[in-house]
Tab-separated table of C-alpha atoms and ligand atoms in Angstrom:
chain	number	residue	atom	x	y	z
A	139	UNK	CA	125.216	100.676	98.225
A	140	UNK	CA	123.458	103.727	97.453
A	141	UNK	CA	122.314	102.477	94.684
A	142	UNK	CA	123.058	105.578	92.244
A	143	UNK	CA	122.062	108.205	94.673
A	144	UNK	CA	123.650	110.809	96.099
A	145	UNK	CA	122.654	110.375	99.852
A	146	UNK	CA	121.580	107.542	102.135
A	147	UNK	CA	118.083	109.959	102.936
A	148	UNK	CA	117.570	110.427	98.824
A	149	UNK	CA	117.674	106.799	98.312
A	150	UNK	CA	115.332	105.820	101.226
A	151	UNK	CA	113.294	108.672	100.242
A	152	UNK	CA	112.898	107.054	97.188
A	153	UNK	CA	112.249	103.412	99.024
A	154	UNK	CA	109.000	104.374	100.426
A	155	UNK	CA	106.943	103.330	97.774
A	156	UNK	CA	108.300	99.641	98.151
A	157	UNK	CA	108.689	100.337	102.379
A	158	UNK	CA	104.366	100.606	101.664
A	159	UNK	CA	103.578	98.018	99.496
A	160	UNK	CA	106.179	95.564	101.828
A	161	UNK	CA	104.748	96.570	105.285
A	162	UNK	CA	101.110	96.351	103.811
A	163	UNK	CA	102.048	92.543	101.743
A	164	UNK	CA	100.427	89.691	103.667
A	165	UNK	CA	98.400	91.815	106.095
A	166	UNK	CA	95.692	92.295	104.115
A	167	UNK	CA	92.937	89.038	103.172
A	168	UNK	CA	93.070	88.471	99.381
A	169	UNK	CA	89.464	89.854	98.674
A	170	UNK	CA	91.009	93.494	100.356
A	171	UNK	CA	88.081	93.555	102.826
A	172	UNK	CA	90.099	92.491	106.148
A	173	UNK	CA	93.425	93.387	107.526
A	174	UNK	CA	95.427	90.144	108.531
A	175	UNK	CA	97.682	90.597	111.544
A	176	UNK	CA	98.311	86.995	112.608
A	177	UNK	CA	101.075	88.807	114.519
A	178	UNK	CA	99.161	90.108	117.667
A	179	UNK	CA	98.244	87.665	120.089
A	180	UNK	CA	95.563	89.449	121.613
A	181	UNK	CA	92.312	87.591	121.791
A	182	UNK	CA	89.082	89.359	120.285
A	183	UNK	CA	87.834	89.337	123.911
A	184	UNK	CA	91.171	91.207	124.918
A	185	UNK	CA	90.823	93.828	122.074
A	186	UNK	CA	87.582	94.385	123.215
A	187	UNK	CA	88.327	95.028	126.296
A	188	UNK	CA	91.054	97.925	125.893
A	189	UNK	CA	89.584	100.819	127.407
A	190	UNK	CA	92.908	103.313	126.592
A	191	UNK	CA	95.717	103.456	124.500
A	192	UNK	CA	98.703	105.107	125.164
A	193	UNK	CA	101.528	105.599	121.921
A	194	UNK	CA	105.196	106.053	123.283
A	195	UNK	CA	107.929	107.004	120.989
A	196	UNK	CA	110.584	110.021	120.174
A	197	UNK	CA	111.507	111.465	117.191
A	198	UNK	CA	110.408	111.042	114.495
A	199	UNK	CA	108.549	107.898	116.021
A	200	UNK	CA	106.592	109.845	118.193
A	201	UNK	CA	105.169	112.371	115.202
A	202	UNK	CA	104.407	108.782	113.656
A	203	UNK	CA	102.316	108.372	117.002
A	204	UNK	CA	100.763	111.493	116.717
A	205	UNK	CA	99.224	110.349	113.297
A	206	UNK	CA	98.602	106.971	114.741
A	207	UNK	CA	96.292	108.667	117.807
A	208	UNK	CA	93.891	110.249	115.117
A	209	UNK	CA	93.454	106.782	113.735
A	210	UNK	CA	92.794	104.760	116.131
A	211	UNK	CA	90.524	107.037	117.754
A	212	UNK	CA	88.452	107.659	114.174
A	213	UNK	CA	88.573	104.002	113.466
A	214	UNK	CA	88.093	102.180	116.588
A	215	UNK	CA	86.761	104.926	119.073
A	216	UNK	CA	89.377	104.242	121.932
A	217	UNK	CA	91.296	107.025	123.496
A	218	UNK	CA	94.565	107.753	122.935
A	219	UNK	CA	97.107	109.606	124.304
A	220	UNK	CA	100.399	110.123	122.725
A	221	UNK	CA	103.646	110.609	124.497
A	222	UNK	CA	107.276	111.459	124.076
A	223	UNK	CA	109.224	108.296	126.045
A	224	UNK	CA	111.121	110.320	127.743
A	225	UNK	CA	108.335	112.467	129.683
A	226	UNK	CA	105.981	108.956	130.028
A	227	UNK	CA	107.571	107.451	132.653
A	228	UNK	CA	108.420	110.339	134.498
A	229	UNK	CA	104.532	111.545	134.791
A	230	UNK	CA	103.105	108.392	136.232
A	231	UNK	CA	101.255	108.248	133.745
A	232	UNK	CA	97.285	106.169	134.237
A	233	UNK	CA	97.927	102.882	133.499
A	234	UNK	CA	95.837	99.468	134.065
A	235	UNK	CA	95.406	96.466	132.373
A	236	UNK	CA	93.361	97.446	130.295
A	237	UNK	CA	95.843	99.936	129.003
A	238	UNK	CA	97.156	99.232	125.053
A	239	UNK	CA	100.660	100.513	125.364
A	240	UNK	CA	101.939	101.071	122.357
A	241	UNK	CA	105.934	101.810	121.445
A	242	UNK	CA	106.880	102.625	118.129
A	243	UNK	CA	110.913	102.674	117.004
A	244	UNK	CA	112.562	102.339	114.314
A	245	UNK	CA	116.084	100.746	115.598
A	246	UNK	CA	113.954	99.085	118.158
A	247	UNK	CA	116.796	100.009	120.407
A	248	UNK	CA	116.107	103.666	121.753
A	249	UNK	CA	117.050	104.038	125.422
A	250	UNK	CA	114.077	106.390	126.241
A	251	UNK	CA	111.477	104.281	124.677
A	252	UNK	CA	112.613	100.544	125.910
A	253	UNK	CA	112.555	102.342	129.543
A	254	UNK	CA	108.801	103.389	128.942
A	255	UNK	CA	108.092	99.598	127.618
A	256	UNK	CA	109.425	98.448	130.775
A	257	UNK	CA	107.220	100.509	132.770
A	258	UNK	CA	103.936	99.608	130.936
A	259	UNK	CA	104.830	96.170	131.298
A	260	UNK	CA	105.276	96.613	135.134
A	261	UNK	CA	102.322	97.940	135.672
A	262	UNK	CA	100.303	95.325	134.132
A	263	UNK	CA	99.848	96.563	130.529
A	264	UNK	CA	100.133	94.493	127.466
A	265	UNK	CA	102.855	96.417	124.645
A	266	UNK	CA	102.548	95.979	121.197
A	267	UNK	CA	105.537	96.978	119.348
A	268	UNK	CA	105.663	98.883	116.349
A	269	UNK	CA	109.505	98.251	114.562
A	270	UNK	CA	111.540	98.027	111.966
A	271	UNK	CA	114.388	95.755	113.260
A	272	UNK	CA	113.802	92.102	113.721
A	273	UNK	CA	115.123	90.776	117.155
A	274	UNK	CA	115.919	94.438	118.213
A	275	UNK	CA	115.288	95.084	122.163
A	276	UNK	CA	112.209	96.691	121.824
A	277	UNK	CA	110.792	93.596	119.598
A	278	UNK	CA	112.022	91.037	122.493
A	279	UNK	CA	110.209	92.436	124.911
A	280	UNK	CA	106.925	93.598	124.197
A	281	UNK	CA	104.152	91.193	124.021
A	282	UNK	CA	102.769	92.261	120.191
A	283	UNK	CA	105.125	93.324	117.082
A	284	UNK	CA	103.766	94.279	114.192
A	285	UNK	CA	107.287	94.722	112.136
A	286	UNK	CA	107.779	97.548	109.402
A	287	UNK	CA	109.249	96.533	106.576
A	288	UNK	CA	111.048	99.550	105.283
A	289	UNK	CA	114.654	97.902	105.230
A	290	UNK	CA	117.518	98.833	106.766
A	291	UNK	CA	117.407	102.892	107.683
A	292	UNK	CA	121.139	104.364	107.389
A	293	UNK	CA	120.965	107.814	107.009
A	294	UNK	CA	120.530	109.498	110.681
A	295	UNK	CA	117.337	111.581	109.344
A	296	UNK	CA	114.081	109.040	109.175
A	297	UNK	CA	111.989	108.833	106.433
A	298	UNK	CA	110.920	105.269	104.808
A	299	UNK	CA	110.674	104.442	108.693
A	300	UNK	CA	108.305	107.166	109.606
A	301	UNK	CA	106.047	106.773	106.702
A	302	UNK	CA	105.976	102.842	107.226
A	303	UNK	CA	105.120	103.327	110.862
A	304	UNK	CA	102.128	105.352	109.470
A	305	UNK	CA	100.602	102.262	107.432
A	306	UNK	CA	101.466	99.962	110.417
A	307	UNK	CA	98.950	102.114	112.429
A	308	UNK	CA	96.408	102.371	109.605
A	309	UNK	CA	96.807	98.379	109.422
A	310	UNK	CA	96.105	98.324	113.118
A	311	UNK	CA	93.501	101.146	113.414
A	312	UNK	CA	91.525	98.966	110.757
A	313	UNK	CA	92.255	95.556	112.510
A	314	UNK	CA	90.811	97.561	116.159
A	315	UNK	CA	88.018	98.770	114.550
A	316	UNK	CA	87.046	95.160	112.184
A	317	UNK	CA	87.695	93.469	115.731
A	318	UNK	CA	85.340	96.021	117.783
A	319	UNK	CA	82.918	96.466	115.222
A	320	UNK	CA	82.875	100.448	114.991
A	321	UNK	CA	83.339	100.317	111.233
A	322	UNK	CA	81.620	97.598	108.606
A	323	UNK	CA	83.601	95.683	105.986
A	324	UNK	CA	82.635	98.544	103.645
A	325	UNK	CA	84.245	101.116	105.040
A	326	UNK	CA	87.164	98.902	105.360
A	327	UNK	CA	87.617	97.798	102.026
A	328	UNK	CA	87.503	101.305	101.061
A	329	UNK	CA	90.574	102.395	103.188
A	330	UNK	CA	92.274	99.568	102.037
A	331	UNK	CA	91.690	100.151	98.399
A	332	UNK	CA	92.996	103.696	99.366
A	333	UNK	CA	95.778	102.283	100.912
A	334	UNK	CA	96.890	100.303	97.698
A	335	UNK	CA	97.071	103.687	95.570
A	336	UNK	CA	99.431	105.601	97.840
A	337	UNK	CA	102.845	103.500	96.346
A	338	UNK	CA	102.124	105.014	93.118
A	339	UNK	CA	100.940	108.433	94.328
A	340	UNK	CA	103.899	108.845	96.017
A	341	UNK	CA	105.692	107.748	93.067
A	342	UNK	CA	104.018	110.906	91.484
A	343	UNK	CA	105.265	113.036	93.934
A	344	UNK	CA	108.675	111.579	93.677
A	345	UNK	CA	108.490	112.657	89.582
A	346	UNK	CA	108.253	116.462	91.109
A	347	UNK	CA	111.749	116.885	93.100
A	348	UNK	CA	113.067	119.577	91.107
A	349	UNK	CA	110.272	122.109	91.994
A	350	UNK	CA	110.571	121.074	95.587
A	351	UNK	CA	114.417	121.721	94.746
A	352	UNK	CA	114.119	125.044	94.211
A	353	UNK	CA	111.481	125.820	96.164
A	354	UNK	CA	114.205	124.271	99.149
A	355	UNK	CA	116.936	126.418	97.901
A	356	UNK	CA	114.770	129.753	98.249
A	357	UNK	CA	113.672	128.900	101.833
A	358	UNK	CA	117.565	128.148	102.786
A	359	UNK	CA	118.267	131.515	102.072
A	360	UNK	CA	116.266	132.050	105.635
A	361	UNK	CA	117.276	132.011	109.166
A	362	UNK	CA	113.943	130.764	110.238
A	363	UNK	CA	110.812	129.355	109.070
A	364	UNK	CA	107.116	127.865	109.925
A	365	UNK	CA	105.048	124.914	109.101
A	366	UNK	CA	101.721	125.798	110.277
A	367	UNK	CA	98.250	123.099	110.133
A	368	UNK	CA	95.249	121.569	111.925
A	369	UNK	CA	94.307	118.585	112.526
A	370	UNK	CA	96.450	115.771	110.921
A	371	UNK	CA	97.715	118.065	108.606
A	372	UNK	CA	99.723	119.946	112.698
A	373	UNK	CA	100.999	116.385	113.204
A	374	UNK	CA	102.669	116.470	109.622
A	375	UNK	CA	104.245	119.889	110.631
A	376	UNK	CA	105.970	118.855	113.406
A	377	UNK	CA	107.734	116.246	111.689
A	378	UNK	CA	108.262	118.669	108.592
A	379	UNK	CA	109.804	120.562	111.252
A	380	UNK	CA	112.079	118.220	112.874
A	381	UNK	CA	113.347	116.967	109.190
A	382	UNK	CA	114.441	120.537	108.652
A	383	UNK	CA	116.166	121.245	111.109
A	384	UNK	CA	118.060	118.203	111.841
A	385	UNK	CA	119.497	118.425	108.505
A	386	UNK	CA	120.075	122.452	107.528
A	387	UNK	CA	120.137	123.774	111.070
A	388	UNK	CA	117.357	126.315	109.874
A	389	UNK	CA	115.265	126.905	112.639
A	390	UNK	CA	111.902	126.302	112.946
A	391	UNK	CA	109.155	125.884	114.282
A	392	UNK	CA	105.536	123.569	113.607
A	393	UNK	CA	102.539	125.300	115.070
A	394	UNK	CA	98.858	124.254	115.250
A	395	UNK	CA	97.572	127.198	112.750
A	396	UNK	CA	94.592	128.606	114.839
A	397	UNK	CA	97.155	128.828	117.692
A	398	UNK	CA	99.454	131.443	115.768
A	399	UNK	CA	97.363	134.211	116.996
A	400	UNK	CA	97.867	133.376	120.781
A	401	UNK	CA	100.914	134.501	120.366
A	402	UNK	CA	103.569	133.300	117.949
A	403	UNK	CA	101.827	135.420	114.954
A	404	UNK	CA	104.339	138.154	116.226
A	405	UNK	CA	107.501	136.530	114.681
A	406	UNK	CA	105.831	136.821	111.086
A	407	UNK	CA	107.563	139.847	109.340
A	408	UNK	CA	108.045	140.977	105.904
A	409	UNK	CA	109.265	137.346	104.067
A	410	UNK	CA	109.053	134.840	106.591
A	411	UNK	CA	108.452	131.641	105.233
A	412	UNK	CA	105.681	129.470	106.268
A	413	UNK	CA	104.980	126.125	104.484
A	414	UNK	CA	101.204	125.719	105.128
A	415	UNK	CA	99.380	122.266	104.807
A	416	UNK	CA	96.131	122.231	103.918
A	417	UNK	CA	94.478	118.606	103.391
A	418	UNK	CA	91.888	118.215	105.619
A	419	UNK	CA	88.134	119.174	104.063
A	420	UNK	CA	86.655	119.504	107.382
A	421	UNK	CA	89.385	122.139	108.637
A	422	UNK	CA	90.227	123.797	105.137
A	423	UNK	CA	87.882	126.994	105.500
A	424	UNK	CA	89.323	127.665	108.707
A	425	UNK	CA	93.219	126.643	107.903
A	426	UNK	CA	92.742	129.361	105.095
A	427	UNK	CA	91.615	132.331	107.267
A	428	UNK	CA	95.225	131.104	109.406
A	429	UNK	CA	96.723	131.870	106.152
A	430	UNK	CA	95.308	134.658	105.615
A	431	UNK	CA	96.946	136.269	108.940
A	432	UNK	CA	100.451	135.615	108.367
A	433	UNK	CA	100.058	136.701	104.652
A	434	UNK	CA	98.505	139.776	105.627
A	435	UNK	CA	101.802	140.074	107.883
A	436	UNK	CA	103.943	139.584	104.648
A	437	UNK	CA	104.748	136.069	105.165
A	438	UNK	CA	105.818	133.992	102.003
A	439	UNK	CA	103.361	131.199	101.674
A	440	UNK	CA	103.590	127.831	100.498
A	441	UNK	CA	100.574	125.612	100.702
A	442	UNK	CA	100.612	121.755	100.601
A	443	UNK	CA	97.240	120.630	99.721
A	444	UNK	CA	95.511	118.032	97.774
A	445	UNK	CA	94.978	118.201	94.102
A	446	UNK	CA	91.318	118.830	94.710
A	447	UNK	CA	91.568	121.613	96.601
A	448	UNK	CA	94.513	123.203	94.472
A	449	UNK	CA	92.691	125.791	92.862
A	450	UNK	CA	91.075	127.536	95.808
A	451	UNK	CA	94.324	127.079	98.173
A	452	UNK	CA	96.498	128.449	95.213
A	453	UNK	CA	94.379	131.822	95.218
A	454	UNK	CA	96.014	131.999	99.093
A	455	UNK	CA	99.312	131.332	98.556
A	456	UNK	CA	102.521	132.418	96.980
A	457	UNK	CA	103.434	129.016	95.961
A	458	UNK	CA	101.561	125.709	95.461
A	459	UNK	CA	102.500	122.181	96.040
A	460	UNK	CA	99.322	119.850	94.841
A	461	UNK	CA	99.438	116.013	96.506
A	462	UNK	CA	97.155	113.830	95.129
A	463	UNK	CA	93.788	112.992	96.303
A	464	UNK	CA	93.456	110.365	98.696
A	465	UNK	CA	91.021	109.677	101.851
A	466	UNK	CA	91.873	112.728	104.652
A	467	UNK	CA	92.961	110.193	107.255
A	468	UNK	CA	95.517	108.812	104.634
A	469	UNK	CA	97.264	112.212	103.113
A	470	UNK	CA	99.943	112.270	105.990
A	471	UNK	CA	101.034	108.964	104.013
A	472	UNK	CA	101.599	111.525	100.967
A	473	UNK	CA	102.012	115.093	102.184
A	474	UNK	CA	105.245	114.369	104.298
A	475	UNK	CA	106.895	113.800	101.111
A	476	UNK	CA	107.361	116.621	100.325
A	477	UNK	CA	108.734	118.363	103.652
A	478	UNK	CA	111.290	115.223	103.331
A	479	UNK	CA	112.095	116.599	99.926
A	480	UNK	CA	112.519	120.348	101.190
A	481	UNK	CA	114.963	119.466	104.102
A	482	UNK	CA	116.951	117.228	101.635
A	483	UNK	CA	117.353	119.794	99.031
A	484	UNK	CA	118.085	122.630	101.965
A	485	UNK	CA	120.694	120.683	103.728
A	486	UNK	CA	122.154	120.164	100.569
A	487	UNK	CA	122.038	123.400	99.046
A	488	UNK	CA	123.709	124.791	102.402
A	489	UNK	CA	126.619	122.281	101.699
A	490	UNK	CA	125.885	120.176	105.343
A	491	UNK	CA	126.682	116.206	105.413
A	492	UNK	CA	123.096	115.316	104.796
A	493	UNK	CA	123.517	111.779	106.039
A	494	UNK	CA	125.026	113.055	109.315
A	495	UNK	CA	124.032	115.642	110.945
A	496	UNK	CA	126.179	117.554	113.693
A	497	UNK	CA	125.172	116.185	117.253
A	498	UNK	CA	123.153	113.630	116.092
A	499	UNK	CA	123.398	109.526	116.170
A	500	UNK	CA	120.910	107.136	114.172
A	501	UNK	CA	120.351	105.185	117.890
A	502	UNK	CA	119.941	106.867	120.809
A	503	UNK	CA	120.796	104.231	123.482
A	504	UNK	CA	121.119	106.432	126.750
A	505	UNK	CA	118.241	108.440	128.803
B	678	M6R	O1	114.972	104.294	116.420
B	678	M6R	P1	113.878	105.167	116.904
B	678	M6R	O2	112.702	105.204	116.005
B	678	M6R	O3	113.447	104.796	118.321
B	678	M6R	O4	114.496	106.599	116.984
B	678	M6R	C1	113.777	107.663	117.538
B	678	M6R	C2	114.414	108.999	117.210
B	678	M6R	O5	115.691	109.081	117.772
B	678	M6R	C3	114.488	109.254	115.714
B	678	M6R	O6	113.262	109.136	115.099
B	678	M6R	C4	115.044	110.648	115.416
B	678	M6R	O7	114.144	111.611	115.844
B	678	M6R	C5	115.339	110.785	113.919
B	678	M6R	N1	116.740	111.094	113.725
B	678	M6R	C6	114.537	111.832	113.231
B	678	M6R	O8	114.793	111.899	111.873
């Protein structure tokens, strides 16, 4: 059942290019100018009317909902506040009918998360559900689903779900924004044509796992490492972050690279390692200069950054990993792969049961 690989995470690792091209199939019109989503019920008078959006997850789902807030705000200019399910309900949280919750979970069955659903949908909100499972809890109850269709996720660490969850939010940033009107049939066509690449480019990444296996093995040699970005490029790091340490039990930690200097920048010595991502154009002059301060502190540097950009970010760096190009909004889609690949080859290298981690489940059913 694991089809010839080693691990459960391996295999779905290697899924994702299928997980894409299955969770984008039928939801987009056959001239690729118009997402299709038949699936949510919401008038176009209803859409327009959402004056907030609020993204609920954990996990792995949440980081998914950290991409997802960029998005939606780029594409359809509503704001958007992300939260982890098990602070939402807790913070009575602002919400009205005109509130777009959104819950995103893999299982569909995560205690934390169906409690915040419940909430929303007491106080009047409509919840659109964003899952992989088919009749799961989370799918019952909420008003919208727009299904991922990554397959069945076994091993405990998620990675065809999280990346699926990613184009269900592009799908549905794009399908906001056609509705609304904030972005023309151009510009649509354009992500979508961007869209259609990323199964093959991460195919291409896919081709490179033995440098990202050594460059694993090095790094689990440490006690302690950093993933450090701006922008979309942060939300990446976190769940870079969470991948590695659920599986090797390194620890570390994801930080918002101008924010170093406030006061983290003081656990950089002589060899830390810090995997720096570096996609976003807009944020690459200034994502440098972050580099700049933990090399200067001795730090060993790798840099994640597009294949465009691989020549100036390499000068920075001790070590290069080059994605390929693809619109800025769309690299998480490609640059995760990677930090999926790193944790894999760590947890392996330190001999841990990959598939399941100490103190961990797949489903998290209680609060
Ligand atoms: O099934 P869900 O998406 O609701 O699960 C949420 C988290 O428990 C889950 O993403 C967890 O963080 C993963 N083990 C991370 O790899």
């Amino acid at each position: 059942e694991k089809s010839g690989f080693d691990h459960f995470m391996l295999k779905e690792i290697h899924e994702q290019p299928k997980a894409y091209r299955d969770t984008m199939r039928g939801r987009i019109s056959d001239d690729s100018r118009k997402v299709v989503l038949p699936e949510i019920g919401m008038t176009h008078e209803q859409i327009k009317g959402i004056n907030r959006v609020h993204i609920v997850a954990c996990g792995t789902a949440y980081h998914a909902g950290l991409i997802g807030k960029t998005v939606i705000e780029s594409l359809a200019r509503i704001p958007v506040e992300t939260d982890v399910a098990s602070e939402y309900r807790y913070r009575n949280p602002i919400i009205t009918p005109d509130t777009l919750v959104i819950v995103v979970s893999q299982s569909g069955e995560t205690a934390d998360t169906l409690a915040a659903l419940r909430e929303a949908k007491r106080c009047g909100a409509r919840v659109l559900a964003i899952t992989n499972v088919v009749g799961s809890s989370v799918a019952r109850e909420a008003d919208d689903v727009i299904t991922t269709w990554a397959g069945p996720e076994i091993a405990v660490a998620s990675t065809k779900a999280y990346t699926s969850q990613l184009v269900a939010f592009y799908l549905l940033g794009l399908y906001l924004a056609q509705t609304i009107g904030t972005r023309d049939e151009e510009f649509i066509a354009g992500v979508l044509g961007a869209m259609n690449e990323l199964p093959e480019q991460v195919e291409l990444i896919l081709e490179q796992s033995e440098v990202l296996k050594k460059i694993a093995e090095s790094m689990a040699k440490h006690s302690s490492l950093f993933f450090i970005g701006r922008g979309l490029d942060w939300g990446v790091a976190q769940e870079g972050s969470l991948k590695l340490k659920e599986i090797s039990y390194i620890h570390s930690e994801a930080y918002a690279a101008g924010e170093l200097k406030h006061g983290t920048l003081a656990l950089i010595e002589e060899g830390t390692p810090v995997i720096a991502l570096v996609t976003q154009e807009d944020l690459y002059e200034k994502t440098l200069s972050n580099i700049k301060e933990v090399t200067a502190r001795g730090a060993y540097v790798l840099g994640v950054t597009n294949q465009n950009n691989q020549l100036e970010v390499g000068k920075s760096v001790d070590e290069l990993f080059a994605i390929p190009n693809t619109l800025p909004l769309l690299t998480p889609a490609l640059s995760v792969v990677p930090l999926q690949l790193i944790s894999y080859y760590a947890s392996l290298a330190l001999g841990h049961d990959v598939d399941k981690p100490r103190n961990l489940a797949k489903s998290v059913t209680v609060e």
